[in-house]
C-alpha positions as YAML, in Angstrom:
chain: A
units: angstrom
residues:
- id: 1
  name: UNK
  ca: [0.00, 0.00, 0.00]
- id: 2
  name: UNK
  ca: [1.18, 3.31, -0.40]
- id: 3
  name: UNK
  ca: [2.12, 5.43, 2.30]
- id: 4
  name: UNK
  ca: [3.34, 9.32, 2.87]
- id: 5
  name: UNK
  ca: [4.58, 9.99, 6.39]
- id: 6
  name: UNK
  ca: [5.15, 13.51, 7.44]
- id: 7
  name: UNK
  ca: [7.36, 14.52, 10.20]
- id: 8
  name: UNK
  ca: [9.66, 17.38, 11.98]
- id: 9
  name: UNK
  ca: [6.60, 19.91, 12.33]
- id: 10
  name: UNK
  ca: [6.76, 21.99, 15.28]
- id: 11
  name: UNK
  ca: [6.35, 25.10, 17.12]
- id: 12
  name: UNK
  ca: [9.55, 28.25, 16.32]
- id: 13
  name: UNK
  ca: [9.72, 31.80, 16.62]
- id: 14
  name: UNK
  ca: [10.16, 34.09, 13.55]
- id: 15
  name: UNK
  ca: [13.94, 33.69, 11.58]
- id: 16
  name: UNK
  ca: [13.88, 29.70, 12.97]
- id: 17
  name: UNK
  ca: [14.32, 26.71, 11.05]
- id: 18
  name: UNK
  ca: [12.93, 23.33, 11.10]
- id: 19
  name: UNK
  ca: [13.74, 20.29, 8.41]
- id: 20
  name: UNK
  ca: [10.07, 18.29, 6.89]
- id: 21
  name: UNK
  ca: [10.71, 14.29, 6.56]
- id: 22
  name: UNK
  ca: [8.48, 12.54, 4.22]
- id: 23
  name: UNK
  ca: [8.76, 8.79, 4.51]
- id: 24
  name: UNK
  ca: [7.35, 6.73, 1.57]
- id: 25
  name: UNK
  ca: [6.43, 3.41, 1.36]
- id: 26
  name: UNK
  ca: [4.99, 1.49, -1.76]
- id: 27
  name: UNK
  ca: [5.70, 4.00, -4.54]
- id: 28
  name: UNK
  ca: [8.41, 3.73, -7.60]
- id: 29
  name: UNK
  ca: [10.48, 6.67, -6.49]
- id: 30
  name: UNK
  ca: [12.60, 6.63, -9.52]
- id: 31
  name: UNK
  ca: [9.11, 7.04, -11.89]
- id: 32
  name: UNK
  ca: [7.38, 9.84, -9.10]
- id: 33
  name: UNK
  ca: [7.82, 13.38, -8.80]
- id: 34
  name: UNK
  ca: [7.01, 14.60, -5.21]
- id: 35
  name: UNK
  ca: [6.01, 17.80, -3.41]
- id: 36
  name: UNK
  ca: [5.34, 19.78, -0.49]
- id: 37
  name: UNK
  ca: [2.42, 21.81, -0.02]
- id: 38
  name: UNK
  ca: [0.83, 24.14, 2.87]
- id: 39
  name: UNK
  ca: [-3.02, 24.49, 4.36]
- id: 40
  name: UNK
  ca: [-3.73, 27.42, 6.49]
- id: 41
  name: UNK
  ca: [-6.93, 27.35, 8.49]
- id: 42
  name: UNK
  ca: [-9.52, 29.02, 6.21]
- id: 43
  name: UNK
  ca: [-7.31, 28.79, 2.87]
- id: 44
  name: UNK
  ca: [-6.94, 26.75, -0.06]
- id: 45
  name: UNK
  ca: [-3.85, 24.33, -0.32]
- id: 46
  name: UNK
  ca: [-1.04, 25.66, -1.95]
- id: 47
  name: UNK
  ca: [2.33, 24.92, -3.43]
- id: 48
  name: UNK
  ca: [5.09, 25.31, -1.82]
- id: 49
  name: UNK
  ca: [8.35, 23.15, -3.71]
- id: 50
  name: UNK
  ca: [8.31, 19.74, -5.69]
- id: 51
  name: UNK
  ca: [11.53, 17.11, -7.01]
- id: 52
  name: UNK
  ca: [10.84, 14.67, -9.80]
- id: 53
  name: UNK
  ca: [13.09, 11.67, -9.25]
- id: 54
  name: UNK
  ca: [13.82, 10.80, -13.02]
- id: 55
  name: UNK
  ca: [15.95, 14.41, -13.12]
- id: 56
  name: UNK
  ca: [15.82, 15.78, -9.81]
- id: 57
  name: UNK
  ca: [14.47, 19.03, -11.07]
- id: 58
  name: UNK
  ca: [12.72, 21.23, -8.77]
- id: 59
  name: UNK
  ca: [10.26, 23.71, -8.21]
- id: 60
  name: UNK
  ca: [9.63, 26.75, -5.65]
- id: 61
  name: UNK
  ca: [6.88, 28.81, -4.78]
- id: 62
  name: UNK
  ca: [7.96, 32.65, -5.01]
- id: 63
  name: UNK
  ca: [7.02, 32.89, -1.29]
- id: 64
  name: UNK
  ca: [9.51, 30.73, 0.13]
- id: 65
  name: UNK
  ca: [12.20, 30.79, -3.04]
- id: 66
  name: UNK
  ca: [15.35, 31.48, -1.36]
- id: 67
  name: UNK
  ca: [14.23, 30.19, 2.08]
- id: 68
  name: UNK
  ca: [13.36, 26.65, 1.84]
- id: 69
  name: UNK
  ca: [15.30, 23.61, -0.07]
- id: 70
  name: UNK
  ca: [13.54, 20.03, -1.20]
- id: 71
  name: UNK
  ca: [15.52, 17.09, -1.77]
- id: 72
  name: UNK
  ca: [15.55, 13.41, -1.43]
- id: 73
  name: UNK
  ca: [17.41, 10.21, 0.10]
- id: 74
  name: UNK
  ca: [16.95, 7.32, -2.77]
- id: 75
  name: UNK
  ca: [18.28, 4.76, -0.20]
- id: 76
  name: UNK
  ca: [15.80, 5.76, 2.45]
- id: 77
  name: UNK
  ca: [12.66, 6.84, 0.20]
- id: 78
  name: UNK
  ca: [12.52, 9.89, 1.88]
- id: 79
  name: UNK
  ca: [12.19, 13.94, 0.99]
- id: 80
  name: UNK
  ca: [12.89, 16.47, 2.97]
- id: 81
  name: UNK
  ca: [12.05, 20.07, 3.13]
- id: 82
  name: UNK
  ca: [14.29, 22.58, 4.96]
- id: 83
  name: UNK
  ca: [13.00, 25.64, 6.04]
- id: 84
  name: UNK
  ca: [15.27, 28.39, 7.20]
- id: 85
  name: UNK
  ca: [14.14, 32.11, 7.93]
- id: 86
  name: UNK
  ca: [11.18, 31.28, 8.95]
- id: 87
  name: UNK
  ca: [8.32, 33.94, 8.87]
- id: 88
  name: UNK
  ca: [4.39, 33.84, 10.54]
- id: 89
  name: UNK
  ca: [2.80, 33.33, 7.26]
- id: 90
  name: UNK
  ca: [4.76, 30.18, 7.19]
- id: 91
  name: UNK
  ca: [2.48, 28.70, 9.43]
- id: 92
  name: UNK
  ca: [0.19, 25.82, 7.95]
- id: 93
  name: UNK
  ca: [-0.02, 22.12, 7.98]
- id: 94
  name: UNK
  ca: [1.93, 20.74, 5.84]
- id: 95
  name: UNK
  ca: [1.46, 17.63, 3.31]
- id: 96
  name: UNK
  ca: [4.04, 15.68, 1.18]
- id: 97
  name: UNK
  ca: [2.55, 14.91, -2.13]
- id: 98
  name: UNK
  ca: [3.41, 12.06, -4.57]
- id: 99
  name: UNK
  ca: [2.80, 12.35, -8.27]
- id: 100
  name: UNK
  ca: [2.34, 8.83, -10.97]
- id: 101
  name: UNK
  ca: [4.60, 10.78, -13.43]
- id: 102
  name: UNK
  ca: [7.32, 13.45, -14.42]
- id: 103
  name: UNK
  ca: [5.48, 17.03, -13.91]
- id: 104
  name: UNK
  ca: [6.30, 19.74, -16.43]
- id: 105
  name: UNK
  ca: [7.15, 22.72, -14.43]
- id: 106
  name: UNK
  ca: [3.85, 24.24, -15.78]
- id: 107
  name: UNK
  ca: [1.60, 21.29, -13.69]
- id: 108
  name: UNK
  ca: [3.99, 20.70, -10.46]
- id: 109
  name: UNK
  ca: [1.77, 23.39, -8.88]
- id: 110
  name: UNK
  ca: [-1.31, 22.03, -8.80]
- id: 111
  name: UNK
  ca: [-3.03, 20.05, -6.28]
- id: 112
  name: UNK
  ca: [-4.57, 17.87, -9.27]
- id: 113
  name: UNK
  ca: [-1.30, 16.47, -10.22]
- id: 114
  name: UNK
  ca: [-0.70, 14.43, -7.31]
- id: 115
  name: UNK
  ca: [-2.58, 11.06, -6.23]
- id: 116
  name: UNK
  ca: [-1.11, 10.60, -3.20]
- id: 117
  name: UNK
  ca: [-0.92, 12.46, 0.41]
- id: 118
  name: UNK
  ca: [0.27, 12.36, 3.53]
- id: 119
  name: UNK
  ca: [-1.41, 12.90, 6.68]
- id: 120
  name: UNK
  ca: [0.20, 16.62, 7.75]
- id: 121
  name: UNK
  ca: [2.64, 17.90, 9.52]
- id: 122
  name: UNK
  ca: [2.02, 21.05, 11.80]
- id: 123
  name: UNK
  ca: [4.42, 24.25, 11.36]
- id: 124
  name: UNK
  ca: [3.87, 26.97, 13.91]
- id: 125
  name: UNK
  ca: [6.15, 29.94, 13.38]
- id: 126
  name: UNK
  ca: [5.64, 32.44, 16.24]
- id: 127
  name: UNK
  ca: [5.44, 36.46, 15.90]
...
């Protein structure tokens, strides 16, 4: 079965960092592009970075271009999401996102792209 865990969510004050851990399970990693993406109470979900595993290209949201880095660990079928500088409007739940095929750039945004989901991860970022 597949399976997205997320991890490493917590509660920092402004200009803190915190590293994301998604652990999959069941997926072909090498055919699967995945992402991260953010829910804050009230909003829609949005994009936030994605990696597709056939090139390792990635993807950033303007809003955290700069600040955050994706990447993955082929021998433990994991991505990760670092997040330095951290601001308030950072905070969200976040969800790692797993995709059945290489994204153009142009689709790696959208929540339609991706069949599979993890559970969430809280991010708190304190003002």
């Amino acid at each position: 079965q597949v399976q997205l865990v997320e991890s490493g969510g917590g509660l920092v004050q402004t200009g803190g960092s915190l590293r994301l851990s998604c652990a999959a399970s069941g997926v072909p990693f090498s055919s699967y592009g995945m992402a991260w993406f953010r829910q804050a109470p009230g909003k829609e979900r949005e994009f936030v970075a994605a990696i597709m595993w056939s090139d390792i290209s990635t993807s950033y949201a303007d809003s955290v271009k700069g600040r955050f880095t994706i990447s993955r660990d082929n021998a433990k079928n994991t991505v990760y999401l670092q997040m330095n500088t951290l601001k308030p409007e950072d905070t969200a739940a976040y969800y790692c996102a797993a995709s059945e095929k290489w994204l153009g750039i142009g689709q790696r945004t959208s929540v339609q792209s991706y069949t599979y989901w993890g559970q969430g991860t809280q991010v708190t970022v304190s003002s």
